[in-house]
Each structure stands twice: as structure tokens, then as C-alpha cells.
Amino acid sequence: MDIFKPIQIFADLITNQVLRIPPQTFFADAVNFFIYDSLKIGILLVIINYVMAVTRYYFPMEKVRNILTKRRWFGLDYVFAALLGVVTPFCSCSSIPLFIGFVSAGIPLGVTFTFLISSPLINESSLYLFPALFGMKITIIYNVIGMAIAVIGGMGIQRLHVEKYIKPEFLKFKSKKQIEEEYGGESLSVKELLLYFWQDGMRITKTIFPYMVLGVAIGAFIHGFIPASLVEAYLSNRSWWAVPLATLLGSPLYANSVSVIPIMEALVEKGVPLGTALSFMTAIVTVSIPEIMILGKVMKWQLLAIFFSITLVGIMIMGYVFNAII
């Protein structure tokens, strides 16, 4: 079940009937992509930021943060974050609103980055499309390696103590007691609570939204006017540098796994090694120019560089492993 299907229908309607752009053209693909992703991510921003505002008010986030940081979980907290990423049907940009919610709630950065990596990398499409296209063995290995990349990447970021690179406005959140003190020490009425939740959620949404639109616009242009077929000749090479090249070629592009997996299947059928094709696909769905632009509003460039470096190295390792065993 595609929960975003109504948005896709609306994007198709605007592209084909309102704007009357000739179908199956690069321009039509770019416009459709922009409408669909702008609406999807915008709605997710509003809903998730509102829900996180409610959560911050009622849920003892400070206690949760203390539990996650002071007790020994032996890595299970990272595994849980990776599993949460598996069950959320988000692409790299769509997972950012929930990532921001975790950051603003005080959840440890390593755990939040584990989710940010796993959400686009391992999702429902890799679970139900991979077995049909590549077999159960490939599916299991891919998801295990993907989980490992997310967990190890999150742990590595946590050990670097990079909290100083998160922009301060995303680390501040008020407790229920502090909010009530601002209202004269009395409990807020339902009307006041609903208004407060909306204003608190929109504060973050307004900060991120312009960068999201610009990032999606760039992603739409790349998606519509730079077809993956242009890189087929370069990816067919079986030299050691093919995997890094595939990763670097895929990283600026932007698409969800549902649309990329058929491209990957076509590349494999044309002789591209499976590991190289996987590196290309994984880079597309995990890192992208739009994601860099949106995350650039949340964190400083040093943390961006660390996050993408760890992720890209993990993707390359996945490619080499598959090329070695398949």
C-alpha cells in the first residue's frame, strides 16, 4: 500500500491535465517529480513537527535522553533506530523531518544518524522487490549489510562527539513545566495547547521549508534531464575503481528506491556487476544534493562532511562485498 499515492495522482493531474506537458518527456518527469516530492516532504514536515511538538510536551524527553545516554544498551539502541528506519517508507529527504524531531527532542546524535542512514537505505521496497528481482540470498545479504552500515555509521558519529556542529536552534526544547511557567504557572487549555503545538511545529517547518523546495527543484532537474543510461558505459567496467565511481555518480542524483531498483535491474542485465549497480542505487537513495541542502540548514558543514563520508565509504564496502561474492 502506497500511502503517498494520492499525492502522486495529484502530481500527475497537474502535470498532464493542468499544465498539459507532453507525457514521457524529461520536462514532464522533472515537473511531476518536483510537485510530488515538494508536497510529500512538505506535508511530512508539518505533520512530524506537530507530532514532535506534542511529544516534547507530554513525553519526558529528558528522562528518555538520560536513559539512552547513561545506561549501557550494548548497541541495541542503534539496532532499534535502524529497524525504525526499515519500517518508515521514506526517501533520504523525506526522513529528515523525523531526524530533526529526534535531534530537537534530545535523542543522542549517533542514534538519530543511524535512523537517517537506514530509512532510505533499507525499506519496504528492498524487502518486497529484491526477492522477486535478485533472489532471497541477495535480499538477506543486502539488508544485513545495510543495517550494519547504519549501525556502525551511527556509532562512529556518536564517538566523535559532534553535537557542537548541530545548529543551536535545533537542540533547544522546552519542558512542560517551562511552558506552563510562561503561561503564569497554570495548565494550558486545550485551545492554547493546540495553538502552541502548531506554533512550535511551524517554527521548525518554516526554517527548513525554503531549503527543501530548492533542494527538491535541483533534484527534479537532475531526475528529469540526466537519465541513468548515460553512466552505463562507465559502470560496466570490472576494475577496482568502478565501485567508487558508481558511488560518486549516484550520490548527486535523487530518487526513491522504488523508482531506482528497476534501473539497477536494467544495469545488471546489461553487464554491470551487481555490487557496482548496488553502489550506484544505494548512493542515489541514501545521499543526494537535495539532502545536503536541507541538512545544511540543520548542521554545520563539518558534520555534513563526516556523515556523507561515513555513508559513502559504507556504500563502497557493500559494493566490493557483492562483487566479491556474486
Coordinates of C-alpha atoms in Angstrom, one line a residue:
M1 CA 0.0 0.0 0.0
D2 CA 1.4 3.3 -1.1
I3 CA 0.3 6.0 1.4
F4 CA 1.6 8.7 -0.9
K5 CA -0.5 7.5 -3.9
P6 CA -3.0 10.5 -3.6
I7 CA -0.1 12.9 -3.9
Q8 CA 1.2 11.1 -7.0
I9 CA -2.3 11.2 -8.5
F10 CA -2.4 15.0 -7.9
A11 CA 1.0 15.5 -9.3
D12 CA 0.0 13.5 -12.4
L13 CA -3.2 15.6 -12.7
I14 CA -1.3 18.9 -12.5
T15 CA 1.5 17.8 -14.9
N16 CA -0.7 16.2 -17.6
Q17 CA -4.0 18.0 -17.5
V18 CA -3.5 21.4 -15.9
L19 CA -0.1 22.3 -17.3
R20 CA -0.6 20.0 -20.3
I21 CA 3.1 19.0 -20.6
P22 CA 3.7 16.2 -23.1
P23 CA 3.9 12.9 -21.2
Q24 CA 7.0 10.7 -21.1
T25 CA 9.4 13.6 -21.7
F26 CA 12.3 14.7 -19.5
F27 CA 10.5 18.0 -18.7
A28 CA 7.3 16.2 -17.7
D29 CA 9.3 13.9 -15.4
A30 CA 11.1 16.8 -13.8
V31 CA 7.9 18.8 -13.1
N32 CA 6.0 15.7 -11.9
F33 CA 8.9 14.8 -9.6
F34 CA 9.0 18.4 -8.2
I35 CA 5.3 18.6 -7.5
Y36 CA 5.2 15.1 -5.9
D37 CA 8.3 15.5 -3.6
S38 CA 7.6 19.1 -2.6
L39 CA 4.1 18.1 -1.4
K40 CA 5.1 14.9 0.2
I41 CA 8.1 16.3 2.1
G42 CA 6.2 19.5 3.0
I43 CA 3.2 17.5 4.4
L44 CA 5.7 15.3 6.3
L45 CA 7.4 18.3 7.7
V46 CA 4.2 19.8 9.0
I47 CA 2.8 16.5 10.5
I48 CA 6.0 15.3 12.0
N49 CA 7.0 18.6 13.5
Y50 CA 3.5 18.9 15.0
V51 CA 3.6 15.4 16.4
M52 CA 7.1 16.0 17.9
A53 CA 5.8 19.3 19.5
V54 CA 3.1 17.3 21.2
T55 CA 5.6 14.6 22.2
R56 CA 8.1 17.0 23.6
Y57 CA 5.3 18.5 25.8
Y58 CA 3.8 15.3 27.2
F59 CA 6.7 12.8 27.0
P60 CA 9.6 13.0 29.5
M61 CA 12.2 13.5 26.8
E62 CA 14.9 14.4 29.3
K63 CA 14.4 11.0 31.0
V64 CA 14.5 9.3 27.7
R65 CA 17.7 11.1 26.7
N66 CA 19.2 10.2 30.1
I67 CA 18.2 6.5 29.7
L68 CA 19.8 6.4 26.2
T69 CA 23.0 8.2 27.2
K70 CA 23.6 6.9 30.7
R71 CA 22.6 3.2 30.5
R72 CA 24.6 0.6 28.7
W73 CA 22.5 -0.7 25.8
F74 CA 25.3 -2.7 24.1
G75 CA 24.3 -1.3 20.7
L76 CA 20.6 -2.3 20.9
D77 CA 19.5 1.4 20.8
Y78 CA 21.3 1.7 17.4
V79 CA 19.6 -1.5 16.2
F80 CA 16.2 -0.2 17.2
A81 CA 16.9 3.0 15.3
A82 CA 17.9 1.1 12.2
L83 CA 14.8 -1.0 12.4
L84 CA 12.7 2.1 12.7
G85 CA 14.3 3.3 9.5
V86 CA 13.3 0.0 7.9
V87 CA 9.6 0.4 8.6
T88 CA 9.4 4.0 7.6
P89 CA 8.7 4.4 3.8
F90 CA 10.8 7.5 3.4
C91 CA 13.5 8.5 0.8
S92 CA 16.6 10.4 2.0
C93 CA 14.9 13.8 2.1
S94 CA 11.6 12.6 3.5
S95 CA 13.3 11.1 6.5
I96 CA 14.9 14.4 7.5
P97 CA 11.7 15.8 9.3
L98 CA 11.7 12.8 11.7
F99 CA 15.5 13.1 12.1
I100 CA 15.0 16.8 13.1
G101 CA 12.3 15.8 15.6
F102 CA 14.7 13.3 17.2
V103 CA 17.5 15.9 17.4
S104 CA 15.3 18.6 18.9
A105 CA 14.0 16.0 21.4
G106 CA 17.5 15.4 22.7
I107 CA 17.9 11.8 21.4
P108 CA 21.7 11.0 21.1
L109 CA 23.1 12.0 17.7
G110 CA 24.5 8.6 16.9
V111 CA 21.1 7.0 17.3
T112 CA 19.4 9.7 15.1
F113 CA 22.0 9.3 12.4
T114 CA 21.5 5.5 12.4
F115 CA 17.9 6.2 11.5
L116 CA 18.8 8.8 8.9
I117 CA 21.0 6.2 7.1
S118 CA 18.8 3.2 7.4
S119 CA 15.5 4.9 6.5
P120 CA 16.2 5.4 2.7
L121 CA 18.8 2.5 2.5
I122 CA 16.6 -0.3 3.9
N123 CA 12.9 0.0 3.3
E124 CA 9.8 -1.8 2.2
S125 CA 10.9 -1.8 -1.5
S126 CA 14.2 -3.6 -0.7
L127 CA 12.2 -6.2 1.2
Y128 CA 9.5 -7.0 -1.3
L129 CA 11.1 -6.1 -4.7
F130 CA 14.6 -7.5 -4.1
P131 CA 13.4 -11.2 -3.6
A132 CA 11.5 -11.1 -6.9
L133 CA 14.3 -9.5 -8.9
F134 CA 17.5 -10.8 -7.4
G135 CA 16.5 -13.7 -5.1
M136 CA 16.3 -14.2 -1.3
K137 CA 20.0 -14.7 -0.8
I138 CA 20.8 -11.2 -2.3
T139 CA 18.0 -9.7 -0.3
I140 CA 19.2 -11.0 3.0
I141 CA 22.8 -10.0 2.4
Y142 CA 21.8 -6.6 1.2
N143 CA 19.6 -5.8 4.2
V144 CA 22.1 -7.2 6.7
I145 CA 24.9 -5.1 5.2
G146 CA 22.6 -2.1 5.1
M147 CA 21.7 -2.5 8.8
A148 CA 25.4 -2.8 9.6
I149 CA 26.3 0.4 7.7
A150 CA 23.6 2.3 9.5
V151 CA 24.5 1.0 13.0
I152 CA 28.3 1.3 12.5
G153 CA 27.9 4.8 11.0
G154 CA 25.7 6.0 13.9
M155 CA 28.2 4.6 16.4
G156 CA 31.1 6.3 14.7
I157 CA 29.4 9.6 14.6
Q158 CA 28.4 9.3 18.3
R159 CA 32.1 8.6 19.3
L160 CA 33.2 11.7 17.5
H161 CA 31.1 13.9 19.9
V162 CA 29.9 16.2 17.1
E163 CA 27.0 17.9 19.0
K164 CA 28.7 21.3 18.6
Y165 CA 28.1 21.0 14.8
I166 CA 24.3 20.9 15.2
K167 CA 22.8 24.4 14.9
P168 CA 21.7 25.5 18.4
E169 CA 18.1 26.3 17.4
F170 CA 17.5 22.6 16.8
L171 CA 18.8 21.5 20.2
K172 CA 16.6 23.7 22.2
F173 CA 13.3 22.4 23.5
K174 CA 11.1 23.4 26.4
S175 CA 9.7 21.0 29.1
K176 CA 6.0 21.0 30.1
K177 CA 6.9 22.8 33.3
Q178 CA 8.8 25.6 31.4
I179 CA 5.9 26.1 29.0
E180 CA 3.4 26.3 31.8
E181 CA 5.6 28.9 33.6
E182 CA 5.3 31.1 30.5
Y183 CA 1.6 30.9 30.9
G184 CA 1.6 32.1 34.5
G185 CA 2.2 28.7 36.1
E186 CA -1.2 27.3 35.1
S187 CA -2.1 24.4 32.9
L188 CA -2.9 25.3 29.3
S189 CA -6.4 24.9 28.0
V190 CA -7.0 22.6 25.0
K191 CA -7.2 25.6 22.7
E192 CA -4.0 27.1 24.0
L193 CA -2.2 23.7 23.7
L194 CA -3.3 23.2 20.1
L195 CA -2.1 26.7 19.2
Y196 CA 1.2 26.2 21.0
F197 CA 1.8 22.8 19.3
W198 CA 1.1 24.4 15.9
Q199 CA 3.4 27.4 16.5
D200 CA 6.2 25.2 17.9
G201 CA 6.0 22.8 14.9
M202 CA 5.7 25.6 12.4
R203 CA 8.8 27.3 13.8
I204 CA 11.0 24.4 12.6
T205 CA 8.9 23.9 9.4
K206 CA 9.3 27.5 8.3
T207 CA 13.1 27.3 8.8
I208 CA 13.5 24.2 6.7
F209 CA 10.8 24.6 4.0
P210 CA 12.5 27.0 1.6
Y211 CA 15.7 24.9 1.5
M212 CA 13.5 21.8 1.0
V213 CA 11.8 23.4 -2.0
L214 CA 15.1 24.5 -3.5
G215 CA 16.7 21.1 -2.9
V216 CA 13.8 19.2 -4.5
A217 CA 13.9 21.6 -7.5
I218 CA 17.6 20.7 -8.1
G219 CA 16.7 17.0 -7.6
A220 CA 13.9 17.3 -10.1
F221 CA 16.2 18.8 -12.7
I222 CA 18.7 16.0 -12.2
H223 CA 16.0 13.4 -12.2
G224 CA 14.4 14.6 -15.4
F225 CA 17.3 15.7 -17.5
I226 CA 20.1 13.4 -16.5
P227 CA 19.0 9.8 -17.3
A228 CA 20.8 6.9 -15.7
S229 CA 21.6 5.4 -19.1
L230 CA 24.4 8.0 -19.5
V231 CA 26.5 6.2 -16.9
E232 CA 26.0 2.6 -18.1
A233 CA 29.2 2.5 -20.1
Y234 CA 31.3 3.6 -17.1
L235 CA 29.7 1.2 -14.7
S236 CA 30.2 -1.9 -16.9
N237 CA 33.9 -1.9 -16.2
R238 CA 35.1 -4.5 -13.7
S239 CA 38.1 -2.6 -12.4
W240 CA 38.6 -1.8 -8.7
W241 CA 37.7 1.9 -9.4
A242 CA 34.2 1.1 -10.8
V243 CA 32.6 0.8 -7.3
P244 CA 33.9 4.3 -6.1
L245 CA 32.9 5.8 -9.5
A246 CA 29.4 4.3 -9.3
T247 CA 29.0 5.7 -5.7
L248 CA 30.2 9.1 -6.7
L249 CA 28.0 9.2 -9.9
G250 CA 24.9 8.1 -7.9
S251 CA 25.4 10.4 -4.9
P252 CA 24.3 13.7 -6.6
L253 CA 21.1 12.1 -8.0
Y254 CA 17.9 11.9 -6.1
A255 CA 15.1 9.3 -6.2
N256 CA 13.4 6.7 -4.0
S257 CA 14.3 3.1 -4.1
V258 CA 11.0 2.0 -5.9
S259 CA 12.0 4.0 -8.9
V260 CA 15.7 3.2 -8.8
I261 CA 15.5 -0.6 -8.3
P262 CA 14.2 -1.2 -11.9
I263 CA 17.1 0.9 -13.2
M264 CA 19.5 -1.2 -11.2
E265 CA 18.0 -4.4 -12.6
A266 CA 18.4 -3.0 -16.2
L267 CA 22.1 -2.2 -15.4
V268 CA 22.7 -5.7 -14.2
E269 CA 21.1 -7.2 -17.3
K270 CA 23.4 -5.1 -19.4
G271 CA 26.5 -6.5 -17.8
V272 CA 27.1 -4.1 -14.9
P273 CA 28.4 -6.1 -11.9
L274 CA 25.8 -6.5 -9.1
G275 CA 28.0 -4.8 -6.5
T276 CA 28.7 -1.8 -8.7
A277 CA 25.0 -1.5 -9.6
L278 CA 24.1 -1.7 -5.9
S279 CA 26.6 1.0 -5.0
F280 CA 25.0 3.2 -7.7
M281 CA 21.5 2.6 -6.5
T282 CA 22.4 2.9 -2.8
A283 CA 24.1 6.2 -3.3
I284 CA 21.1 7.6 -5.1
V285 CA 18.6 6.7 -2.4
T286 CA 20.8 7.4 0.6
V287 CA 22.7 10.7 -0.2
S288 CA 21.8 13.4 -2.7
I289 CA 22.2 17.1 -3.4
P290 CA 18.7 18.0 -2.1
E291 CA 19.5 16.2 1.2
I292 CA 22.8 18.1 1.5
M293 CA 20.9 21.4 1.1
I294 CA 18.2 20.5 3.7
L295 CA 20.6 19.1 6.2
G296 CA 22.9 22.1 5.7
K297 CA 20.2 24.2 7.5
V298 CA 20.3 21.8 10.5
M299 CA 24.0 21.2 10.9
K300 CA 27.4 22.7 10.0
W301 CA 29.5 21.6 7.1
Q302 CA 31.9 19.7 9.3
L303 CA 29.2 17.3 10.4
L304 CA 27.8 17.1 6.9
A305 CA 31.2 16.0 5.6
I306 CA 31.5 13.4 8.4
F307 CA 28.1 12.0 7.8
F308 CA 28.4 11.7 4.0
S309 CA 32.0 10.4 4.2
I310 CA 30.9 7.6 6.6
T311 CA 27.9 6.8 4.4
L312 CA 29.8 6.7 1.1
V313 CA 32.6 4.5 2.5
G314 CA 29.9 2.1 3.8
I315 CA 28.2 2.0 0.3
M316 CA 31.6 1.3 -1.4
I317 CA 32.3 -1.5 1.1
M318 CA 28.8 -3.0 0.2
G319 CA 29.7 -2.8 -3.5
Y320 CA 33.0 -4.6 -3.1
V321 CA 31.5 -7.3 -0.9
F322 CA 28.8 -8.1 -3.5
N323 CA 31.3 -8.0 -6.4
A324 CA 33.5 -10.5 -4.5
I325 CA 30.8 -13.0 -3.5
I326 CA 28.5 -12.9 -6.6

